[in-house]
Tab-separated table of C-alpha atoms and ligand atoms in Angstrom:
chain	number	residue	atom	x	y	z
A	70	MET	CA	72.812	96.071	108.712
A	71	ARG	CA	76.415	96.379	107.527
A	72	PRO	CA	77.579	93.668	105.085
A	73	PRO	CA	80.114	91.078	106.363
A	74	MET	CA	83.750	92.215	105.890
A	75	HIS	CA	84.470	90.203	102.701
A	76	ASP	CA	81.417	91.400	100.744
A	77	PRO	CA	82.465	93.866	98.000
A	78	ILE	CA	81.715	97.540	98.587
A	79	LEU	CA	80.138	98.412	95.286
A	80	PRO	CA	80.098	101.614	93.332
A	81	GLY	CA	77.508	103.953	94.804
A	82	ALA	CA	78.902	103.314	98.345
A	83	THR	CA	80.920	105.847	100.292
A	84	ILE	CA	84.661	105.750	101.011
A	85	GLY	CA	86.170	107.751	103.909
A	86	VAL	CA	89.712	109.133	103.560
A	87	LEU	CA	91.626	110.161	106.646
A	88	GLY	CA	93.943	112.898	105.570
A	89	GLY	CA	93.495	115.769	103.156
A	90	GLY	CA	96.619	115.974	100.896
A	91	GLN	CA	97.276	115.322	97.246
A	92	LEU	CA	97.280	111.555	97.600
A	93	GLY	CA	93.734	111.693	98.858
A	94	ARG	CA	92.819	114.106	96.100
A	95	MET	CA	93.918	111.809	93.289
A	96	PHE	CA	92.360	108.766	95.142
A	97	ALA	CA	89.120	110.745	95.405
A	98	MET	CA	89.297	111.473	91.667
A	99	ALA	CA	89.634	107.790	90.857
A	100	ALA	CA	86.909	106.860	93.334
A	101	ARG	CA	84.466	109.341	91.993
A	102	ARG	CA	85.110	108.184	88.442
A	103	LEU	CA	84.179	104.688	89.504
A	104	GLY	CA	80.913	106.086	90.974
A	105	TYR	CA	81.815	106.190	94.753
A	106	ARG	CA	81.131	108.902	97.093
A	107	VAL	CA	84.078	110.250	99.075
A	108	HIS	CA	84.214	111.792	102.572
A	109	THR	CA	87.432	113.124	103.937
A	110	LEU	CA	88.566	114.124	107.421
A	111	ALA	CA	91.648	116.319	108.178
A	112	PRO	CA	92.520	119.091	110.594
A	113	GLU	CA	92.250	121.761	107.896
A	114	HIS	CA	89.509	122.984	105.499
A	115	ASP	CA	89.573	123.425	101.651
A	116	THR	CA	92.165	120.653	101.513
A	117	PRO	CA	93.412	119.125	98.216
A	118	THR	CA	91.255	116.151	99.027
A	119	GLY	CA	88.337	118.151	100.302
A	120	GLN	CA	88.105	120.078	97.030
A	121	ILE	CA	87.297	116.783	95.260
A	122	ALA	CA	85.320	114.936	97.980
A	123	ASP	CA	81.602	115.020	98.427
A	124	VAL	CA	82.030	115.800	102.152
A	125	GLU	CA	84.865	117.433	103.956
A	126	ILE	CA	85.077	117.273	107.822
A	127	GLU	CA	87.467	119.484	109.590
A	128	ALA	CA	88.596	117.773	112.799
A	129	SER	CA	91.650	116.679	114.563
A	130	TYR	CA	92.767	113.030	114.203
A	131	GLU	CA	92.910	113.031	118.038
A	132	ASP	CA	89.254	113.753	118.291
A	133	LEU	CA	88.150	110.112	118.259
A	134	ASP	CA	84.421	111.030	118.694
A	135	ALA	CA	84.719	112.951	115.399
A	136	VAL	CA	86.592	110.115	113.706
A	137	ARG	CA	83.920	107.594	114.844
A	138	ALA	CA	81.114	109.825	113.697
A	139	PHE	CA	82.987	110.136	110.298
A	140	ALA	CA	83.332	106.366	110.022
A	141	ARG	CA	79.668	105.824	110.796
A	142	ARG	CA	78.776	107.631	107.470
A	143	VAL	CA	81.012	105.656	105.216
A	144	ASP	CA	81.307	102.024	104.180
A	145	VAL	CA	85.130	101.713	104.352
A	146	VAL	CA	87.838	103.935	105.718
A	147	THR	CA	91.393	104.379	104.278
A	148	PHE	CA	94.086	106.928	104.772
A	149	GLU	CA	96.312	108.865	102.516
A	150	PHE	CA	98.902	109.948	105.044
A	151	GLU	CA	100.771	107.589	107.315
A	152	ASN	CA	101.056	109.971	110.253
A	153	VAL	CA	97.356	109.636	111.033
A	154	PRO	CA	97.590	108.350	114.615
A	155	ALA	CA	96.983	104.562	114.760
A	156	ALA	CA	94.373	105.319	117.541
A	157	ALA	CA	92.277	107.127	114.903
A	158	ALA	CA	92.451	104.112	112.596
A	159	GLU	CA	91.509	101.863	115.559
A	160	ALA	CA	88.592	104.107	116.590
A	161	ALA	CA	87.262	103.995	112.959
A	162	ALA	CA	87.716	100.248	112.886
A	163	THR	CA	85.181	99.816	115.781
A	164	VAL	CA	82.539	101.114	113.315
A	165	THR	CA	83.615	100.149	109.805
A	166	PRO	CA	86.360	98.230	107.921
A	167	VAL	CA	89.688	100.198	107.857
A	168	ARG	CA	91.946	99.262	104.844
A	169	PRO	CA	94.888	98.977	105.113
A	170	SER	CA	94.515	98.007	108.784
A	171	GLY	CA	95.568	100.191	111.724
A	172	SER	CA	98.258	97.537	112.592
A	173	ALA	CA	100.003	97.917	109.221
A	174	LEU	CA	99.771	101.719	109.714
A	175	GLU	CA	101.267	101.359	113.185
A	176	ILE	CA	104.233	99.451	111.828
A	177	ALA	CA	104.869	101.759	108.714
A	178	GLN	CA	104.653	105.012	110.756
A	179	HIS	CA	107.386	104.259	113.163
A	180	ARG	CA	110.940	103.513	112.027
A	181	THR	CA	111.831	101.223	115.054
A	182	ARG	CA	108.728	99.070	114.625
A	183	GLU	CA	109.210	99.106	110.768
A	184	LYS	CA	112.784	97.965	110.944
A	185	THR	CA	112.130	95.463	113.743
A	186	PHE	CA	109.410	93.939	111.599
A	187	LEU	CA	111.599	93.717	108.528
A	188	VAL	CA	114.520	92.122	110.362
A	189	LYS	CA	112.201	89.668	112.229
A	190	HIS	CA	110.879	88.469	108.795
A	191	GLY	CA	114.264	88.268	107.055
A	192	PHE	CA	113.924	91.374	104.783
A	193	PRO	CA	117.210	93.170	104.037
A	194	THR	CA	117.796	96.684	105.525
A	195	ALA	CA	120.808	98.955	106.037
A	196	ALA	CA	122.575	98.238	109.330
A	197	PHE	CA	120.853	100.221	112.111
A	198	ALA	CA	120.634	100.723	115.896
A	199	VAL	CA	117.808	102.128	117.971
A	200	VAL	CA	118.589	105.204	120.043
A	201	ALA	CA	116.054	105.742	122.831
A	202	SER	CA	118.305	106.766	125.661
A	203	GLU	CA	121.720	108.278	126.394
A	204	ARG	CA	123.005	104.725	127.021
A	205	ASP	CA	122.038	103.528	123.551
A	206	LEU	CA	124.505	106.035	121.995
A	207	VAL	CA	127.528	103.848	122.861
A	208	ALA	CA	126.139	100.691	121.277
A	209	ALA	CA	124.755	102.664	118.254
A	210	ALA	CA	128.308	104.035	117.599
A	211	GLN	CA	129.222	100.406	116.488
A	212	ILE	CA	127.294	101.161	113.282
A	213	GLY	CA	130.209	103.308	112.182
A	214	CYS	CA	130.276	106.431	110.065
A	215	PRO	CA	128.999	108.001	107.953
A	216	ALA	CA	125.532	107.310	109.203
A	217	VAL	CA	122.173	109.009	109.390
A	218	LEU	CA	120.197	109.599	112.549
A	219	LYS	CA	116.455	109.562	111.887
A	220	THR	CA	113.601	110.185	114.279
A	221	ALA	CA	111.438	107.055	114.785
A	222	ALA	CA	108.158	108.938	114.326
A	223	LEU	CA	106.819	111.780	112.195
A	224	GLY	CA	109.740	111.981	109.699
A	225	TYR	CA	109.218	112.321	105.963
A	226	ASP	CA	111.009	113.868	102.963
A	227	GLY	CA	114.244	113.979	104.988
A	228	LYS	CA	112.698	115.857	107.927
A	229	GLY	CA	113.897	114.673	111.339
A	230	GLN	CA	117.190	113.382	109.881
A	231	VAL	CA	120.799	114.397	110.746
A	232	ARG	CA	123.878	113.096	108.972
A	233	VAL	CA	126.567	111.900	111.373
A	234	ASP	CA	130.098	111.979	109.978
A	235	GLU	CA	132.128	110.988	113.050
A	236	THR	CA	131.028	109.053	116.076
A	237	LYS	CA	131.790	111.865	118.513
A	238	ALA	CA	129.136	113.945	116.747
A	239	LEU	CA	126.460	111.380	117.547
A	240	ALA	CA	125.372	112.894	120.910
A	241	ASP	CA	125.012	116.373	119.310
A	242	ALA	CA	122.975	114.884	116.464
A	243	TRP	CA	120.579	113.242	118.979
A	244	ARG	CA	120.321	116.569	120.811
A	245	GLU	CA	119.373	118.219	117.478
A	246	LEU	CA	116.538	115.818	117.183
A	247	GLY	CA	115.297	116.803	120.545
A	248	HIS	CA	116.315	113.573	122.207
A	249	ARG	CA	113.387	111.882	120.573
A	250	GLU	CA	113.524	108.130	119.887
A	251	ALA	CA	115.601	107.704	116.702
A	252	VAL	CA	117.269	105.098	114.551
A	253	LEU	CA	120.894	105.376	113.518
A	254	GLU	CA	121.321	103.977	110.076
A	255	ALA	CA	124.548	103.228	108.177
A	256	PHE	CA	124.916	105.439	105.220
A	257	VAL	CA	124.494	103.470	102.043
A	258	ASP	CA	126.706	103.885	98.987
A	259	LEU	CA	123.755	104.066	96.533
A	260	GLU	CA	123.785	102.917	92.959
A	261	ARG	CA	120.109	103.982	92.759
A	262	GLU	CA	116.889	104.376	94.622
A	263	MET	CA	113.716	102.762	93.243
A	264	SER	CA	110.228	101.846	94.547
A	265	VAL	CA	107.776	99.122	93.980
A	266	ILE	CA	104.121	99.801	94.408
A	267	GLY	CA	102.045	96.782	95.175
A	268	ALA	CA	98.388	96.202	95.465
A	269	ARG	CA	96.735	93.411	97.495
A	270	GLY	CA	93.058	92.695	97.429
A	271	VAL	CA	90.645	91.562	100.196
A	272	ASP	CA	91.016	88.033	98.642
A	273	GLY	CA	94.808	88.079	98.776
A	274	ALA	CA	95.331	88.844	95.075
A	275	PHE	CA	98.598	90.673	94.376
A	276	SER	CA	99.516	93.007	91.592
A	277	HIS	CA	102.388	95.494	91.172
A	278	PHE	CA	103.552	98.312	88.890
A	279	GLY	CA	107.104	97.140	88.537
A	280	PRO	CA	110.156	99.059	89.859
A	281	ILE	CA	110.254	102.726	89.222
A	282	ASP	CA	113.605	104.674	89.340
A	283	ASN	CA	113.607	107.647	91.621
A	284	ASP	CA	115.926	110.662	91.918
A	285	HIS	CA	115.917	112.733	95.091
A	286	ARG	CA	116.940	116.345	95.608
A	287	HIS	CA	117.493	117.645	99.130
A	288	HIS	CA	115.870	114.346	100.404
A	289	ILE	CA	112.690	115.061	98.479
A	290	LEU	CA	111.658	112.939	95.571
A	291	ASP	CA	112.426	114.936	92.384
A	292	ILE	CA	112.036	112.659	89.306
A	293	SER	CA	110.468	109.228	88.871
A	294	VAL	CA	110.921	107.136	85.740
A	295	ALA	CA	109.254	103.908	84.495
A	296	PRO	CA	110.184	101.352	83.454
A	297	SER	CA	113.223	101.126	85.794
A	298	THR	CA	116.529	100.201	84.140
A	299	VAL	CA	117.557	97.960	87.110
A	300	ALA	CA	118.971	94.496	86.357
A	301	PRO	CA	116.102	91.914	85.871
A	302	MET	CA	117.315	89.832	88.921
A	303	LEU	CA	117.120	92.856	91.263
A	304	SER	CA	113.783	93.807	89.769
A	305	ALA	CA	112.361	90.360	90.476
A	306	GLN	CA	113.842	90.498	94.029
A	307	ALA	CA	112.199	93.793	94.713
A	308	VAL	CA	108.773	92.621	93.472
A	309	GLU	CA	109.044	89.392	95.469
A	310	ALA	CA	110.025	91.374	98.624
A	311	THR	CA	106.949	93.584	98.095
A	312	ARG	CA	104.606	90.589	97.730
A	313	ALA	CA	106.072	88.906	100.729
A	314	VAL	CA	105.881	92.030	102.975
A	315	MET	CA	102.195	92.519	101.962
A	316	GLU	CA	101.416	88.922	102.627
A	317	THR	CA	103.204	88.880	105.998
A	318	LEU	CA	101.142	91.998	106.953
A	319	GLY	CA	97.872	90.524	105.664
A	320	TYR	CA	97.682	93.910	103.874
A	321	VAL	CA	94.716	95.176	101.871
A	322	GLY	CA	95.278	98.255	99.704
A	323	ILE	CA	98.318	99.895	98.131
A	324	LEU	CA	101.814	99.716	99.746
A	325	CYS	CA	104.946	101.329	98.304
A	326	ILE	CA	108.331	99.949	99.301
A	327	GLU	CA	111.255	102.307	98.831
A	328	PHE	CA	114.440	100.362	97.974
A	329	PHE	CA	118.106	101.201	97.984
A	330	VAL	CA	120.317	99.393	95.461
A	331	THR	CA	123.922	99.536	96.677
A	332	ARG	CA	127.007	99.849	94.396
A	333	ASN	CA	127.747	96.231	95.384
A	334	GLY	CA	124.443	95.168	93.768
A	335	ALA	CA	122.553	94.519	97.075
A	336	LEU	CA	118.930	95.377	97.451
A	337	LEU	CA	117.878	97.013	100.854
A	338	ILE	CA	114.488	98.164	101.987
A	339	ASN	CA	114.590	101.837	102.947
A	340	GLU	CA	111.010	102.223	104.095
A	341	LEU	CA	107.400	101.235	103.613
A	342	ALA	CA	104.648	103.742	102.705
A	343	PRO	CA	101.173	102.278	103.480
A	344	ARG	CA	99.339	104.260	100.792
A	345	PRO	CA	99.785	105.377	97.085
A	346	HIS	CA	103.129	107.042	96.618
A	347	ASN	CA	104.637	110.024	94.956
A	348	SER	CA	106.659	107.798	92.627
A	349	GLY	CA	103.450	106.208	91.374
A	350	HIS	CA	101.858	109.498	90.228
A	351	LEU	CA	103.037	108.625	86.690
A	352	THR	CA	100.644	105.605	86.716
A	353	PHE	CA	97.704	108.102	86.432
A	354	ASP	CA	98.779	108.966	82.830
A	355	ALA	CA	100.819	105.881	81.852
A	356	CYS	CA	99.188	102.749	83.172
A	357	ARG	CA	95.975	100.960	82.301
A	358	THR	CA	94.986	101.283	85.910
A	359	SER	CA	96.437	103.969	88.129
A	360	GLN	CA	97.732	103.326	91.720
A	361	PHE	CA	94.738	105.308	92.924
A	362	GLU	CA	92.123	103.270	90.986
A	363	GLN	CA	93.955	100.149	92.267
A	364	GLN	CA	93.624	101.411	95.799
A	365	VAL	CA	89.906	101.914	95.366
A	366	ARG	CA	89.537	98.448	93.883
A	367	ALA	CA	91.636	96.697	96.472
A	368	ILE	CA	89.917	98.316	99.545
A	369	CYS	CA	86.421	97.812	98.084
A	370	GLY	CA	86.955	94.154	97.298
A	371	LEU	CA	86.688	94.603	93.518
A	372	PRO	CA	88.980	92.661	91.136
A	373	LEU	CA	92.371	94.450	90.722
A	374	GLY	CA	92.963	96.200	87.357
A	375	SER	CA	95.815	95.692	85.002
A	376	PRO	CA	98.915	97.669	86.101
A	377	GLU	CA	100.363	97.479	82.595
A	378	LEU	CA	102.585	100.397	81.607
A	379	LEU	CA	101.262	101.674	78.288
A	380	GLN	CA	104.180	103.862	77.471
A	381	PRO	CA	107.438	104.784	79.166
A	382	ALA	CA	106.905	107.818	81.453
A	383	ALA	CA	108.621	110.238	83.741
A	384	MET	CA	107.277	112.487	86.519
A	385	ALA	CA	108.784	115.555	87.906
A	386	ASN	CA	107.685	117.157	91.207
A	387	LEU	CA	106.649	120.807	91.221
A	388	LEU	CA	107.714	122.384	94.543
A	389	GLY	CA	106.591	125.768	95.878
A	390	ASP	CA	110.047	127.145	94.952
A	391	LEU	CA	108.873	127.371	91.281
A	392	TRP	CA	106.507	130.172	92.433
A	393	LEU	CA	109.222	132.363	93.923
A	394	ASP	CA	109.310	134.841	90.953
A	395	GLY	CA	105.550	134.594	90.216
A	396	THR	CA	103.146	132.257	88.512
A	397	PRO	CA	104.997	129.466	86.510
A	398	ASN	CA	104.695	129.626	82.818
A	399	TRP	CA	102.129	126.809	82.255
A	400	GLN	CA	101.814	127.487	78.557
A	401	ALA	CA	105.476	126.984	77.956
A	402	ALA	CA	105.559	123.664	79.937
A	403	LEU	CA	102.549	122.354	78.139
A	404	ALA	CA	103.828	123.355	74.690
A	405	HIS	CA	104.736	119.675	74.221
A	406	PRO	CA	101.587	117.712	73.783
A	407	ALA	CA	102.833	114.638	75.617
A	408	VAL	CA	103.332	116.563	78.852
A	409	LYS	CA	100.550	116.433	81.447
A	410	LEU	CA	100.047	118.942	84.299
A	411	HIS	CA	98.648	117.955	87.705
A	412	LEU	CA	98.100	120.651	90.305
A	413	TYR	CA	96.898	119.934	93.860
A	414	GLY	CA	94.758	122.977	94.562
A	415	LYS	CA	97.140	124.344	97.122
A	416	THR	CA	97.113	128.233	97.421
A	417	ASP	CA	100.271	128.785	99.484
A	418	PRO	CA	103.406	127.870	97.433
A	419	ARG	CA	105.992	127.463	100.197
A	420	ARG	CA	109.553	126.379	99.547
A	421	GLY	CA	109.822	122.623	99.378
A	422	ARG	CA	105.982	122.146	99.400
A	423	LYS	CA	104.628	119.692	96.818
A	424	MET	CA	102.242	121.791	94.689
A	425	GLY	CA	101.887	119.467	91.719
A	426	HIS	CA	103.670	117.410	89.148
A	427	LEU	CA	104.275	117.021	85.455
A	428	THR	CA	104.219	113.661	83.628
A	429	ALA	CA	105.688	113.058	80.249
A	430	LEU	CA	105.214	110.082	77.999
A	431	ALA	CA	107.691	109.116	75.275
A	432	ALA	CA	109.059	106.201	73.176
A	433	THR	CA	111.783	105.446	75.766
A	434	ALA	CA	112.295	106.140	79.491
A	435	ASP	CA	115.245	108.401	78.726
A	436	ASP	CA	113.235	110.484	76.292
A	437	ALA	CA	110.401	110.742	78.795
A	438	ARG	CA	112.876	111.887	81.462
A	439	GLY	CA	114.505	114.458	79.169
A	440	LEU	CA	111.019	115.794	78.181
A	441	VAL	CA	109.766	116.189	81.721
A	442	VAL	CA	112.853	117.954	82.925
A	443	GLN	CA	112.736	120.305	79.884
A	444	ALA	CA	109.045	121.042	80.524
A	445	ARG	CA	109.696	121.862	84.164
A	446	ASP	CA	112.639	124.164	83.159
A	447	ARG	CA	110.242	125.919	80.832
A	448	LEU	CA	107.977	126.800	83.819
A	449	LEU	CA	110.594	129.444	84.698
A	450	ALA	CA	110.788	130.927	81.178
A	451	ARG	CA	109.458	134.464	80.768
A	452	ALA	CA	106.572	134.925	78.413
A	453	GLY	CA	108.003	135.172	74.802
A	454	GLU	CA	111.298	133.293	75.659
B	80	AMP	P1	113.909	108.709	104.094
B	80	AMP	O1	113.020	109.806	104.606
B	80	AMP	O2	114.490	107.813	105.140
B	80	AMP	O3	113.357	107.995	102.888
B	80	AMP	O4	115.220	109.470	103.519
B	80	AMP	C1	115.109	110.434	102.449
B	80	AMP	C2	116.238	110.241	101.388
B	80	AMP	O5	117.547	110.504	102.110
B	80	AMP	C3	116.379	108.860	100.803
B	80	AMP	O6	115.497	108.763	99.753
B	80	AMP	C4	117.857	108.873	100.369
B	80	AMP	O7	118.004	109.654	99.253
B	80	AMP	C5	118.457	109.595	101.507
B	80	AMP	N1	118.901	108.634	102.550
B	80	AMP	C6	118.191	108.288	103.684
B	80	AMP	N2	118.804	107.287	104.414
B	80	AMP	C7	119.953	106.966	103.729
B	80	AMP	C8	121.025	106.092	104.010
B	80	AMP	N3	121.018	105.281	105.040
B	80	AMP	N4	122.037	105.974	103.088
B	80	AMP	C9	122.056	106.890	101.981
B	80	AMP	N5	121.059	107.752	101.665
B	80	AMP	C10	119.971	107.884	102.563
């Protein structure tokens, strides 16, 4: 018989991961180190997660029979990708615990539901309006310009977004998005972007990694640096907002909140990611417990580990673009002994595709940033340079 929901799922048990990307891969590494077995389900084979998991199932998330069969063979199900249909999480939940829950996934994967949830509970967001029909365009224009029109579902890394510089361009922008439900958001004058990764256990225990500063390039995360240099008051506000969002959702697992800090010193929630996050990759090398290990502990009902940052760190994403002129020069990037290389096992380096990352540790956050940028630049150095 299956144990009641609050009994810990102990090492030796099996964790199921919906999704096959790099987040699942690093989660599987942490889970296997703790002695768990890992099964993964995704619509492809030889996935980054599947390469590390004990069992890889290739099936569509819409194939609910396959999802239920997958869930029957594991002790707890989690996901590494928020665009897993909520119906798949619900199907799995009829068989085994799903953490975080399908209801948290449903909110975080849809901008209208996410923003409505945040506003209802008093969390600050940029001004926005929902555009679901031609008629909504008139009211949405009140948001003013510049603004960004974002599809409500299936957007990430700036995909499904169009900048709107004058109100008369709004109808065209919506056409460009295929007249799908969208959210028009006021453009924020950013002082910085930062994220807080929180963990919440089955017993309600809360832990966080502290704000991490993030730089984006072409809407994709480029560099993350910890600790953040944000003012202590904003740091405390961001951590408290993360705790409160997780508590309101009754959340179990890792949640990342992406924040905007405006030039006027206001803190706004950009979006929720219901899983480990790209900005937390540096926790693998720099923290006593990584975000991935913390996710294992949280969803299995184990005590949370210390999130302490052992040394300032910076992470640089490695996109497929770096492969355009051939294999990157790994030796040159790793010439500095404090630089760590993580590759995700992807064989097709397309432009903009996240292939891996570098982490650098140093005495100060600035030094770590300089080092990781230099190491990444060296990837393009010819042998002998
Ligand atoms: P998103 O997919 O919504 O996180 O957007 C990707 C990136 O686009 C963000 O990390 C920001 O750099 C930028 N961005 C998105 N929305 C806004 C906004 N309302 N104001 C300013 N920059 C934005």
